[in-house]
PDB file of C-alpha atoms in Angstrom:
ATOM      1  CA  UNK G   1      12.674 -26.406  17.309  1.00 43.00           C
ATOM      2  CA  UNK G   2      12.464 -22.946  18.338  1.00 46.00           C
ATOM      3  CA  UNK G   3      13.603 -21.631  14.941  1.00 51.00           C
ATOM      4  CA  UNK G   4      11.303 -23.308  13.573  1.00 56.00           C
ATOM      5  CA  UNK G   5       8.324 -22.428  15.498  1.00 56.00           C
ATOM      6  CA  UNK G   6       9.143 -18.580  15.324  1.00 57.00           C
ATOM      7  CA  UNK G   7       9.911 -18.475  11.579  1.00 59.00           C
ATOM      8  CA  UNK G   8       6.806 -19.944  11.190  1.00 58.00           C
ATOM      9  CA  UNK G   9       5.074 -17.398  13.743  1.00 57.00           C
ATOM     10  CA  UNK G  10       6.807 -14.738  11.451  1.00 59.00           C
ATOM     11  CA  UNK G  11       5.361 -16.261   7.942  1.00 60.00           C
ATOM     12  CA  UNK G  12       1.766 -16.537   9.104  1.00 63.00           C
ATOM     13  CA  UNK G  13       2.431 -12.605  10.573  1.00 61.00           C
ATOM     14  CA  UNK G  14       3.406 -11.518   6.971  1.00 62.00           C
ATOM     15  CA  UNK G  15       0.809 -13.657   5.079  1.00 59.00           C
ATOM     16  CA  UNK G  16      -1.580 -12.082   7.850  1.00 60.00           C
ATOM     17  CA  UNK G  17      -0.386  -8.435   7.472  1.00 58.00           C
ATOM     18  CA  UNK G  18      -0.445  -8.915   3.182  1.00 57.00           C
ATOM     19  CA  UNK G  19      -3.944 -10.239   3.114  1.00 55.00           C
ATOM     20  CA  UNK G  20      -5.063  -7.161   5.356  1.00 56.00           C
ATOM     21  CA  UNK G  21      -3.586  -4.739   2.969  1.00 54.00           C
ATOM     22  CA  UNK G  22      -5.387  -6.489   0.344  1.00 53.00           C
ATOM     23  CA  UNK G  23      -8.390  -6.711   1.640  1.00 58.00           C
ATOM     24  CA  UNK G  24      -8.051  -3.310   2.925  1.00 65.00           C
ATOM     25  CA  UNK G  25      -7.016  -1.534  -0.731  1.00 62.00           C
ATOM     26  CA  UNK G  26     -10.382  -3.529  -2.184  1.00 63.00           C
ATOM     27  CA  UNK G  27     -12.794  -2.261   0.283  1.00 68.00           C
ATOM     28  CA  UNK G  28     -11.123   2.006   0.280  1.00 64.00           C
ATOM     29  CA  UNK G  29     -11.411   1.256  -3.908  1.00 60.00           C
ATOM     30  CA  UNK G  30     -14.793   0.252  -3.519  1.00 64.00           C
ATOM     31  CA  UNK G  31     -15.667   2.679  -1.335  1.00 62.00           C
ATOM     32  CA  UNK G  32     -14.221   5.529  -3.712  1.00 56.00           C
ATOM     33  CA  UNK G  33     -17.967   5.934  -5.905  1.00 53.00           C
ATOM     34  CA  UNK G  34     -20.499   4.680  -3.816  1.00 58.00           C
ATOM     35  CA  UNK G  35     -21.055   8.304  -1.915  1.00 57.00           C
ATOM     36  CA  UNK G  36     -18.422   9.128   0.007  1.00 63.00           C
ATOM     37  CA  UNK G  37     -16.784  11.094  -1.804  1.00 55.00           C
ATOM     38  CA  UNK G  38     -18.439  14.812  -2.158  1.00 73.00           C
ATOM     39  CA  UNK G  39     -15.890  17.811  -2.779  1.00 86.00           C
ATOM     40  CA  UNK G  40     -13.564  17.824  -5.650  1.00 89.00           C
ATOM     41  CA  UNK G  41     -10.458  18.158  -2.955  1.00 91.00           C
ATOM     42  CA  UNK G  42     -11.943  14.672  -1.404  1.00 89.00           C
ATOM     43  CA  UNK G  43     -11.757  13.104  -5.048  1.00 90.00           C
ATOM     44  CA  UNK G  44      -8.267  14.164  -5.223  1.00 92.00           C
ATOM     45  CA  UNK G  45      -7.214  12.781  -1.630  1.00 92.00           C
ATOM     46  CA  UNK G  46      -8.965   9.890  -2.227  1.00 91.00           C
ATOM     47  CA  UNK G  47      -7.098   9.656  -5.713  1.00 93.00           C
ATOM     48  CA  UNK G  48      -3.807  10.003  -3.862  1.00 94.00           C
ATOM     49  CA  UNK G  49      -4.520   7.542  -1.736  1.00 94.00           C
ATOM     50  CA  UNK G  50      -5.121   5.052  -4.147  1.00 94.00           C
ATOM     51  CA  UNK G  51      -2.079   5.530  -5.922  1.00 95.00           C
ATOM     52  CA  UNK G  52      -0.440   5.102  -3.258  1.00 95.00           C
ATOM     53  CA  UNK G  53      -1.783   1.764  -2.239  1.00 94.00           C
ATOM     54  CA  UNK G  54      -1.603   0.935  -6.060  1.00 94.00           C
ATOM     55  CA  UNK G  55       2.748   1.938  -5.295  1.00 95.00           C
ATOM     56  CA  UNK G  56       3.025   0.154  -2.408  1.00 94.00           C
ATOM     57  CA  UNK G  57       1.714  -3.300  -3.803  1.00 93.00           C
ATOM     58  CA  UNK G  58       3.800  -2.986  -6.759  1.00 93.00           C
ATOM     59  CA  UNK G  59       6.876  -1.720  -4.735  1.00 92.00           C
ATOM     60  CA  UNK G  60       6.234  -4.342  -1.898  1.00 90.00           C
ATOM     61  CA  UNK G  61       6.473  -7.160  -5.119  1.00 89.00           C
ATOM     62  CA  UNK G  62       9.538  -5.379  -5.697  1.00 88.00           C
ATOM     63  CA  UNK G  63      11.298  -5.550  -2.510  1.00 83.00           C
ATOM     64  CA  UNK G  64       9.829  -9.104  -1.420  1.00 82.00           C
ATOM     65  CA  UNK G  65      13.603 -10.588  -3.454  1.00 79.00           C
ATOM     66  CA  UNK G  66      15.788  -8.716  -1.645  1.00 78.00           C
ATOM     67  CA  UNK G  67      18.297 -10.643   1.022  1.00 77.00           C
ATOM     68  CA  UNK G  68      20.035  -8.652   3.751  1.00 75.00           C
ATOM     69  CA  UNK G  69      23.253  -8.890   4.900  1.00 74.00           C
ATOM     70  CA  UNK G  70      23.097 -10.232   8.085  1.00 74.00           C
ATOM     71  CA  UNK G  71      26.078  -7.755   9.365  1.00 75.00           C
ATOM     72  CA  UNK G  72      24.332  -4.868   9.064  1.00 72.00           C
ATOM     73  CA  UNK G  73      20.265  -6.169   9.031  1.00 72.00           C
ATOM     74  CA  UNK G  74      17.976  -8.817   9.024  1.00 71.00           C
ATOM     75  CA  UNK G  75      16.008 -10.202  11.607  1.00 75.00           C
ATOM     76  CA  UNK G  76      12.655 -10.392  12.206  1.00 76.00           C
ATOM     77  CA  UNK G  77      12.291  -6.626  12.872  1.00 77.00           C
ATOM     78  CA  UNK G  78      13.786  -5.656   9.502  1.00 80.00           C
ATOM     79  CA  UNK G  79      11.211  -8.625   7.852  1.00 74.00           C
ATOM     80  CA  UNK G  80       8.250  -6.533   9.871  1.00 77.00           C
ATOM     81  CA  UNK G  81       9.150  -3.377   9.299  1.00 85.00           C
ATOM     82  CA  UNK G  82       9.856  -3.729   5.334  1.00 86.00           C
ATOM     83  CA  UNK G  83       6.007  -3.266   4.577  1.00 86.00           C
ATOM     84  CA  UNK G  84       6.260   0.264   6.316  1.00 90.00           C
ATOM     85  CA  UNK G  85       9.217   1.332   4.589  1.00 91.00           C
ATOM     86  CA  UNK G  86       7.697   0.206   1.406  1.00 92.00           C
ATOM     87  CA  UNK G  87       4.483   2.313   2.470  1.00 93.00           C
ATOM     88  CA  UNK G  88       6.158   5.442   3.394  1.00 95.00           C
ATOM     89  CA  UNK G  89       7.855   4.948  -0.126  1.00 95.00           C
ATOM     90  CA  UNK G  90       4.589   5.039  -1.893  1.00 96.00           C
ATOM     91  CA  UNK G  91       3.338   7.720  -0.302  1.00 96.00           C
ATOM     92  CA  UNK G  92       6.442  10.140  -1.224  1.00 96.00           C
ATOM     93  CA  UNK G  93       6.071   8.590  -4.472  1.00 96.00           C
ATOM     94  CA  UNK G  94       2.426   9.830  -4.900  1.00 95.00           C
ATOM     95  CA  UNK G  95       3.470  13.657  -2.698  1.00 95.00           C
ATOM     96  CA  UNK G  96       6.287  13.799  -5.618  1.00 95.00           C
ATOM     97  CA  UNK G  97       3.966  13.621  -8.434  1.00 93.00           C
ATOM     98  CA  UNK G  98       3.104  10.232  -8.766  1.00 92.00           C
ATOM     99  CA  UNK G  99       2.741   8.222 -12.040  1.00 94.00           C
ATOM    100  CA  UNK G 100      -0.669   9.744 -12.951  1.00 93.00           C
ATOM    101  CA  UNK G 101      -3.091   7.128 -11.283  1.00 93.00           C
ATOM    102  CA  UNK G 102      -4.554   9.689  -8.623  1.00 94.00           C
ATOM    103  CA  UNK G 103      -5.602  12.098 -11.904  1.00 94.00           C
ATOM    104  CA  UNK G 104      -7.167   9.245 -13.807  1.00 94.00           C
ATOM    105  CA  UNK G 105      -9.024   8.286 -10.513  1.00 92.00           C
ATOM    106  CA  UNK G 106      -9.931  11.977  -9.062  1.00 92.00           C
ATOM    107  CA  UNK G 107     -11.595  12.400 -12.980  1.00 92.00           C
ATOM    108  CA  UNK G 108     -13.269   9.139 -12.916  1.00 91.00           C
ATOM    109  CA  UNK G 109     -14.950  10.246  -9.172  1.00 88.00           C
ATOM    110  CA  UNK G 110     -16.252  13.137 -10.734  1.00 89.00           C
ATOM    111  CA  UNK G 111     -17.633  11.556 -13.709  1.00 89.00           C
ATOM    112  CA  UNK G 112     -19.285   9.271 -11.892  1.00 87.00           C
ATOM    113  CA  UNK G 113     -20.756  11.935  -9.353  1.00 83.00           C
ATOM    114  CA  UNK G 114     -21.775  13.690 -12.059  1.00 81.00           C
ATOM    115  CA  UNK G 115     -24.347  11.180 -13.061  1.00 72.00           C
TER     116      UNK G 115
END
């Protein structure tokens, strides 16, 4: 009964934490042309940062198939703490060079800007 009960707390924690992260990467893209956005180096942060949001959901749909060995990992802890790995993967990702998203994006800013 307890098992149950906490892998269930656990579930509704990650379906909680992924529907945040959604909701959270729709409203920063939305928020990319509408103004905010001035300088040319703010374009290209906020191009970086989408990238590597756009990583980390495509890496976190990557990882979500893994199993651990439960030797050496699992647990909750491991479960709550993938998401964070996964982010800090994205982000080195995007620092490394990226896959070209945060150009396409920065250039887009500026067009837009532009008028």
């Amino acid at each position: 009964m307890m098992i149950d009960s906490t892998n269930a707390l656990m579930a509704q924690a990650q379906a909680s934490a992924q529907y945040g992260s959604q909701n959270n990467v729709s409203n920063h893209a939305s928020q990319l042309t509408d103004g905010h956005v001035k300088t040319e180096a703010q374009a290209r942060k906020a191009g970086q940062e989408f990238e590597s949001m756009f990583l980390g959901q495509m890496l976190s749909h990557m990882f979500a198939g893994i199993e651990t060995n439960e030797t050496f990992g699992g647990g909750h802890g491991e479960t709550m703490m993938r998401s964070l790995l996964v982010d800090e993967y994205a982000k080195e990702m995007t620092r490394a060079g990226g896959i070209g998203i945060a150009n396409a994006v920065t250039r887009e800013i500026l067009k837009v800007q532009e008028g």
